[in-house]
Every structure is written in structure tokens, then in C-alpha cells.
């Protein structure tokens, strides 16, 4: 019998445990739809705020060999403008998660409220490593995380995820704060603060100088975070960070993730990564004699 790849997170039913992570191909309805059509179990939008943002000057993304370094600076057209894109992306058949950021609990709540009817779940981005006031300054502070989450919790009934930062002393304390605030799941992890320097110009490569590292280099860090968080909180964990093939996905499930997000691998390879991961997972479950994903979640503990 074919193993069951379906999984569920806070009532959100997924056809398989893969998701497109925030920040990659999430800027238009057509690109979100295209990723869904290649087999992702859900797609996450680029992080959206109440007002449009231009983002940082180029270079804003650079390949550093072991991954990507980015300082996009939260470019987005603003949540209201994006609703039109969601008309293209979202339907009863297509699972879309809206990623949002804000400068205050009120701003997060208002943005979530605008999106509420156009997505299946909300992901709070409190962990952008290089944008002042709306990113990791919130995500490094457990009290603020709890306040933001509980304010959004009051505003919407949709499944509520919180994307956590690895740029902290204890990620488990932030996961606990999200859980106390009423989050349904945490996503671990956002990018690691990092930089590159051009040895000819003797200057930092990124327009913003410092950015976030994603891709294969951060996979072991992300895996450790998922392992620790899943031992600490009761809510589900969604793994994110350097997942490039089905073996990486299996590792994250064994560490305790109930689903995985894939971003940099889409840019490094192409959209076939979702099919590669789901068919590899299926073969693995079959070979090991497991009936479904649920049987291997957290098995390494
Ligand atoms: O837009 C960005 O520069 C960005 C964001 Br919002 C984020 O959450 N993580 C990241 O690495 N870049």
C-alpha cells in the first residue's frame, strides 16, 4: 500500500508535508500558483506589511557557495495591494499561508485581519535578521513575541504560525513564548545573520552590508533548533533551513518537524525539488514499513 503523505497542522490539512518557504517566489499570485502546481503541500507568501516597502539597494542576494546571503529589506507592495495576487493564487484546492510582519502588535493584528479571508493560515515573521524594528528585535524578546502573538490570536481564528529566529541565545524560550501567546505552530528557522566581503573593492558585498544566510550551510543549525523546540513545546514544529532533498526532509521529520519549508533549494535547483522530496519520502516510508508521515515525526528522540 502507498504510504500516506498527508499531514495536519492545527486543523490545516496538507496533501504532503512540503511548503514553499516565505521569501522565494512568493511575490505574485502566478508564481505561488506555479509552485503549488509542481507539488508543494502549501505555499507561503513573501512577508507583507500594512504599507508598501521598497526594500534595500542591490546587491541584495549573493550566492556564497554554501548558501545564499540576502538582505532584501522586506520589499512588498503592502497587504491590501497583494489581495489581488491572492485571488490568482488561492482557491479551495490551493493552500496558501500569508506571511506578515509589523512594527507593533496592533500593526500585526491589522495586517492579519486584512488577509484573513484570502489565506488558509497566517505566519508571523518576527525574525527578519536585518530590518530594524519589525524583525528580530521582536523575535529576540520573549515578552514581545507573546504580546504580538496574543494580539493577533484575538484578531483571527485562522491557524497561526510564528517563524522564529536562530539569532538568539535560547530558541526554546521564544518557542515557549509563542505557545503562551496562543500560536498553533512554530516555524524554525529564519536566516542567520551573516555577511560577505569583496576582496577587490574591500567592501561588504550586500547593499545593506549584513544579511541573512540560508541554504545547506544552515541545515544542521535548523535541525538542532527543531530537535530542541519539539522537546519543549506541545504545538507542532515546521522545519525550515537548508532542506534540499528528501533525505534532508526525513531528517527534519525525525527531529520532530511535522512539515518542512523549502526555499533556497528552489533557487539553487528548480521547482522539481517538491516532487523529488515527496516521492523520496514515499519510497523511504515504504522501504521502512511505515504507513504514514506521522509514524516518523520525532522518532529520533
Ligand atoms: O526581506 C528580507 O530581507 C528577509 C526577510 Br523579511 C526575512 O525574514 N529573512 C531574510 O533572510 N530576509
Short mmCIF file of C-alpha atoms and ligand atoms in Angstrom, two decimals:
data_model
loop_
_atom_site.label_atom_id
_atom_site.label_comp_id
_atom_site.label_asym_id
_atom_site.label_seq_id
_atom_site.Cartn_x
_atom_site.Cartn_y
_atom_site.Cartn_z
CA UNK A 1 0.00 0.00 0.00
CA UNK A 2 1.19 3.56 -0.78
CA UNK A 3 2.29 5.38 2.41
CA UNK A 4 0.18 8.36 3.45
CA UNK A 5 1.96 11.67 2.97
CA UNK A 6 -0.88 13.75 4.37
CA UNK A 7 -0.24 15.77 7.48
CA UNK A 8 -2.20 18.24 9.57
CA UNK A 9 -1.15 21.32 11.47
CA UNK A 10 -3.72 22.97 13.72
CA UNK A 11 -6.58 21.84 11.52
CA UNK A 12 -4.77 22.85 8.33
CA UNK A 13 -4.79 19.71 6.18
CA UNK A 14 -1.81 19.36 3.83
CA UNK A 15 -1.65 16.95 0.90
CA UNK A 16 2.04 16.40 1.75
CA UNK A 17 4.46 17.90 4.32
CA UNK A 18 6.34 20.26 1.97
CA UNK A 19 5.77 24.01 1.80
CA UNK A 20 7.33 26.81 -0.20
CA UNK A 21 9.03 29.00 2.42
CA UNK A 22 8.43 32.75 2.69
CA UNK A 23 10.63 34.96 0.55
CA UNK A 24 11.08 32.74 -2.52
CA UNK A 25 8.68 33.12 -5.47
CA UNK A 26 6.06 34.48 -3.11
CA UNK A 27 5.60 37.91 -4.68
CA UNK A 28 2.91 37.14 -7.25
CA UNK A 29 -0.22 35.04 -7.44
CA UNK A 30 1.04 33.32 -10.57
CA UNK A 31 4.37 32.27 -9.05
CA UNK A 32 2.67 30.96 -5.90
CA UNK A 33 0.25 29.02 -8.08
CA UNK A 34 3.11 27.65 -10.22
CA UNK A 35 4.86 26.28 -7.12
CA UNK A 36 1.64 24.67 -5.92
CA UNK A 37 1.24 23.06 -9.36
CA UNK A 38 4.68 21.41 -9.04
CA UNK A 39 3.51 19.56 -5.93
CA UNK A 40 4.14 21.67 -2.80
CA UNK A 41 1.73 20.89 0.06
CA UNK A 42 1.33 24.64 0.75
CA UNK A 43 2.84 27.92 -0.37
CA UNK A 44 3.84 30.87 1.81
CA UNK A 45 3.73 34.48 0.54
CA UNK A 46 6.57 36.99 0.78
CA UNK A 47 6.19 38.77 4.12
CA UNK A 48 3.57 41.52 3.85
CA UNK A 49 3.07 44.64 5.93
CA UNK A 50 0.37 47.29 6.19
CA UNK A 51 2.24 49.71 3.91
CA UNK A 52 4.38 49.21 0.79
CA UNK A 53 8.16 48.95 1.30
CA UNK A 54 10.86 49.42 -1.29
CA UNK A 55 13.49 47.18 0.29
CA UNK A 56 17.27 47.63 0.26
CA UNK A 57 19.54 48.65 -2.63
CA UNK A 58 21.27 45.96 -4.68
CA UNK A 59 23.18 43.75 -4.38
CA UNK A 60 20.51 42.20 -2.23
CA UNK A 61 21.18 38.48 -2.85
CA UNK A 62 24.52 36.74 -3.31
CA UNK A 63 25.49 33.08 -3.66
CA UNK A 64 28.22 32.36 -1.11
CA UNK A 65 28.75 28.76 -2.18
CA UNK A 66 27.32 27.10 0.93
CA UNK A 67 24.05 29.01 0.61
CA UNK A 68 22.51 32.38 -0.20
CA UNK A 69 23.11 35.59 1.62
CA UNK A 70 20.23 38.07 1.31
CA UNK A 71 19.28 41.50 2.54
CA UNK A 72 16.14 42.16 0.55
CA UNK A 73 14.81 44.50 3.21
CA UNK A 74 11.19 43.32 3.16
CA UNK A 75 10.20 44.67 -0.26
CA UNK A 76 6.43 44.25 -0.68
CA UNK A 77 3.51 46.16 -2.17
CA UNK A 78 1.57 46.28 1.11
CA UNK A 79 -1.05 43.80 2.19
CA UNK A 80 -4.08 45.48 0.59
CA UNK A 81 -2.41 45.69 -2.80
CA UNK A 82 -1.46 42.00 -2.52
CA UNK A 83 -5.07 40.83 -2.15
CA UNK A 84 -5.41 40.85 -5.95
CA UNK A 85 -2.46 38.45 -6.24
CA UNK A 86 -4.15 36.15 -3.76
CA UNK A 87 -7.21 35.99 -5.99
CA UNK A 88 -4.94 34.27 -8.53
CA UNK A 89 -3.08 32.09 -6.02
CA UNK A 90 -5.73 30.98 -3.58
CA UNK A 91 -8.72 28.66 -4.01
CA UNK A 92 -10.38 25.78 -2.19
CA UNK A 93 -7.78 23.50 -3.75
CA UNK A 94 -4.66 25.61 -3.17
CA UNK A 95 -3.31 26.01 0.36
CA UNK A 96 -1.81 29.47 0.86
CA UNK A 97 -0.19 30.79 4.04
CA UNK A 98 0.15 34.55 4.44
CA UNK A 99 3.42 35.73 5.98
CA UNK A 100 3.17 39.07 7.75
CA UNK A 101 5.37 41.50 9.67
CA UNK A 102 4.68 44.61 11.69
CA UNK A 103 6.14 47.27 13.92
CA UNK A 104 3.67 46.78 16.77
CA UNK A 105 1.13 44.19 17.99
CA UNK A 106 -1.64 46.40 16.53
CA UNK A 107 0.03 46.52 13.12
CA UNK A 108 0.44 42.73 13.07
CA UNK A 109 -3.22 42.30 14.05
CA UNK A 110 -4.49 44.75 11.41
CA UNK A 111 -2.41 43.11 8.67
CA UNK A 112 -3.66 39.66 9.68
CA UNK A 113 -7.22 40.96 9.63
CA UNK A 114 -6.85 42.31 6.08
CA UNK A 115 -5.52 38.91 4.90
CA UNK A 116 -7.90 36.73 6.89
CA UNK A 117 -10.34 35.83 4.11
CA UNK A 118 -7.70 35.32 1.43
CA UNK A 119 -5.40 32.72 3.04
CA UNK A 120 -5.63 29.43 4.95
CA UNK A 121 -3.20 30.32 7.74
CA UNK A 122 -1.05 33.21 8.95
CA UNK A 123 2.70 33.05 9.59
CA UNK A 124 4.07 35.84 11.80
CA UNK A 125 7.54 36.88 10.73
CA UNK A 126 9.19 38.16 13.89
CA UNK A 127 12.64 37.08 12.80
CA UNK A 128 13.98 39.03 9.81
CA UNK A 129 17.65 39.39 10.81
CA UNK A 130 18.41 42.76 9.23
CA UNK A 131 15.38 45.09 9.19
CA UNK A 132 15.15 47.40 12.19
CA UNK A 133 12.07 47.47 14.45
CA UNK A 134 9.94 44.90 12.57
CA UNK A 135 12.19 41.85 12.67
CA UNK A 136 14.41 40.13 15.14
CA UNK A 137 14.16 42.97 17.67
CA UNK A 138 10.71 41.50 18.29
CA UNK A 139 11.80 37.89 17.78
CA UNK A 140 14.62 38.08 20.33
CA UNK A 141 12.30 39.28 23.09
CA UNK A 142 10.00 36.60 24.61
CA UNK A 143 7.61 39.14 26.18
CA UNK A 144 7.17 40.98 22.88
CA UNK A 145 6.66 37.71 20.97
CA UNK A 146 3.99 36.65 23.42
CA UNK A 147 2.26 40.04 23.20
CA UNK A 148 2.28 40.10 19.38
CA UNK A 149 1.01 36.53 19.11
CA UNK A 150 -1.78 37.01 21.65
CA UNK A 151 -2.90 40.25 19.95
CA UNK A 152 -3.10 38.50 16.54
CA UNK A 153 -4.75 35.49 18.18
CA UNK A 154 -7.59 37.78 19.28
CA UNK A 155 -7.97 39.15 15.74
CA UNK A 156 -8.20 35.93 13.72
CA UNK A 157 -9.35 32.33 14.09
CA UNK A 158 -7.12 31.00 11.28
CA UNK A 159 -4.22 28.66 12.15
CA UNK A 160 -1.42 30.89 13.45
CA UNK A 161 2.28 30.09 12.96
CA UNK A 162 5.29 32.02 14.27
CA UNK A 163 8.60 31.96 12.40
CA UNK A 164 11.47 32.02 14.87
CA UNK A 165 14.99 33.38 14.65
CA UNK A 166 18.14 31.34 15.26
CA UNK A 167 19.92 34.58 16.20
CA UNK A 168 19.10 34.14 19.89
CA UNK A 169 20.67 32.51 22.94
CA UNK A 170 17.77 30.13 23.54
CA UNK A 171 15.31 29.48 20.73
CA UNK A 172 13.24 27.24 23.00
CA UNK A 173 12.37 30.25 25.22
CA UNK A 174 11.00 32.04 22.15
CA UNK A 175 9.03 28.95 21.11
CA UNK A 176 7.53 28.79 24.60
CA UNK A 177 6.61 32.49 24.38
CA UNK A 178 4.86 31.88 21.04
CA UNK A 179 2.99 28.93 22.56
CA UNK A 180 1.92 31.00 25.59
CA UNK A 181 0.65 33.71 23.24
CA UNK A 182 -1.62 31.19 21.53
CA UNK A 183 0.36 30.16 18.44
CA UNK A 184 -0.75 26.93 16.76
CA UNK A 185 2.74 26.09 15.44
CA UNK A 186 6.25 27.46 15.16
CA UNK A 187 8.43 27.59 12.06
CA UNK A 188 12.14 27.04 12.75
CA UNK A 189 14.22 28.80 11.45
CA UNK A 190 14.64 32.12 9.65
CA UNK A 191 18.10 33.04 8.28
CA UNK A 192 21.32 33.50 10.28
CA UNK A 193 22.89 36.97 10.41
CA UNK A 194 25.90 36.85 8.13
CA UNK A 195 27.99 38.81 5.61
CA UNK A 196 30.42 38.63 2.68
CA UNK A 197 33.28 41.00 1.75
CA UNK A 198 34.55 41.67 -1.79
CA UNK A 199 38.35 41.37 -1.62
CA UNK A 200 38.89 43.60 -4.69
CA UNK A 201 36.76 46.56 -3.60
CA UNK A 202 37.49 45.75 0.07
CA UNK A 203 33.84 46.46 0.89
CA UNK A 204 30.87 44.40 2.11
CA UNK A 205 29.09 42.77 -0.86
CA UNK A 206 25.49 43.36 0.18
CA UNK A 207 23.95 46.80 -0.23
CA UNK A 208 22.89 46.55 3.41
CA UNK A 209 26.33 45.12 4.41
CA UNK A 210 24.77 42.49 6.69
CA UNK A 211 22.09 39.98 5.69
CA UNK A 212 20.67 36.53 6.36
CA UNK A 213 22.27 33.21 5.40
CA UNK A 214 20.04 30.41 4.09
CA UNK A 215 20.63 27.08 2.35
CA UNK A 216 22.78 24.00 3.05
CA UNK A 217 25.15 25.83 5.44
CA UNK A 218 22.38 26.36 8.00
CA UNK A 219 20.75 22.93 7.83
CA UNK A 220 22.50 21.47 10.90
CA UNK A 221 21.62 24.59 12.92
CA UNK A 222 17.96 24.41 11.85
CA UNK A 223 17.83 20.70 12.63
CA UNK A 224 19.18 21.28 16.14
CA UNK A 225 16.59 24.02 16.69
CA UNK A 226 13.72 21.75 15.58
CA UNK A 227 15.02 18.94 17.80
CA UNK A 228 15.20 21.20 20.86
CA UNK A 229 11.91 23.01 20.26
CA UNK A 230 9.93 19.83 19.68
CA UNK A 231 11.09 18.58 23.10
CA UNK A 232 9.99 21.82 24.74
CA UNK A 233 6.57 22.80 23.38
CA UNK A 234 3.38 20.87 22.63
CA UNK A 235 2.48 22.76 19.44
CA UNK A 236 3.75 21.38 16.10
CA UNK A 237 7.06 22.48 14.62
CA UNK A 238 7.57 23.23 10.93
CA UNK A 239 11.22 22.79 9.89
CA UNK A 240 12.93 25.30 7.62
CA UNK A 241 16.59 25.84 6.75
CA UNK A 242 18.68 24.21 4.05
CA UNK A 243 16.29 21.42 3.11
CA UNK A 244 17.41 20.44 -0.40
CA UNK A 245 16.30 16.83 -0.92
CA UNK A 246 14.13 14.05 0.52
CA UNK A 247 16.87 12.89 2.90
CA UNK A 248 17.02 16.34 4.47
CA UNK A 249 13.22 16.27 4.82
CA UNK A 250 13.37 12.87 6.56
CA UNK A 251 15.98 14.22 9.00
CA UNK A 252 13.72 17.14 9.94
CA UNK A 253 10.71 14.84 10.43
CA UNK A 254 12.79 12.53 12.61
CA UNK A 255 13.93 15.59 14.60
CA UNK A 256 10.29 16.42 15.33
CA UNK A 257 9.01 18.57 12.45
CA UNK A 258 5.52 17.84 11.17
CA UNK A 259 6.17 19.64 7.89
CA UNK A 260 9.13 21.27 6.13
CA UNK A 261 9.57 24.52 4.24
CA UNK A 262 11.83 24.72 1.21
CA UNK A 263 13.19 27.98 -0.21
CA UNK A 264 16.83 28.27 -1.21
CA UNK A 265 16.78 24.83 -2.90
CA UNK A 266 14.14 26.17 -5.30
CA UNK A 267 16.53 28.92 -6.31
CA UNK A 268 19.60 26.63 -6.41
CA UNK A 269 17.94 23.86 -8.41
CA UNK A 270 14.39 24.33 -9.69
CA UNK A 271 10.78 23.62 -8.82
CA UNK A 272 11.24 19.86 -9.24
CA UNK A 273 12.51 19.80 -5.63
CA UNK A 274 8.96 19.37 -4.27
CA UNK A 275 8.31 16.22 -6.35
CA UNK A 276 11.82 14.93 -5.54
CA UNK A 277 11.13 15.32 -1.82
CA UNK A 278 7.63 13.82 -1.82
CA UNK A 279 8.50 10.83 -4.00
CA UNK A 280 11.68 10.20 -1.96
CA UNK A 281 9.66 10.38 1.26
CA UNK A 282 7.16 7.90 -0.15
CA UNK A 283 9.91 5.44 -1.10
CA UNK A 284 11.55 5.82 2.32
CA UNK A 285 8.31 5.16 4.21
CA UNK A 286 7.56 2.15 2.01
CA UNK A 287 11.06 0.68 2.44
CA UNK A 288 10.91 1.16 6.23
CA UNK A 289 7.37 -0.22 6.50
CA UNK A 290 5.72 2.96 7.82
CA UNK A 291 2.13 3.70 6.87
CA UNK A 292 2.48 7.47 7.01
CA UNK A 293 4.42 10.59 7.92
CA UNK A 294 3.00 10.63 11.45
CA UNK A 295 4.94 7.49 12.34
CA UNK A 296 8.34 9.10 11.89
CA UNK A 297 7.73 12.57 13.35
CA UNK A 298 10.09 12.90 16.32
CA UNK A 299 11.35 9.33 16.05
CA UNK A 300 14.96 10.36 16.76
CA UNK A 301 14.14 11.40 20.32
O1 LIG B 1 13.21 40.58 3.16
C1 LIG B 1 14.25 40.17 3.70
O2 LIG B 1 15.35 40.76 3.57
C2 LIG B 1 14.26 38.98 4.56
C3 LIG B 1 13.25 38.64 5.45
BR1 LIG B 1 11.68 39.59 5.58
C4 LIG B 1 13.39 37.53 6.32
O3 LIG B 1 12.52 37.18 7.14
N1 LIG B 1 14.52 36.81 6.24
C5 LIG B 1 15.51 37.14 5.37
O4 LIG B 1 16.54 36.45 5.35
N2 LIG B 1 15.35 38.21 4.54
#
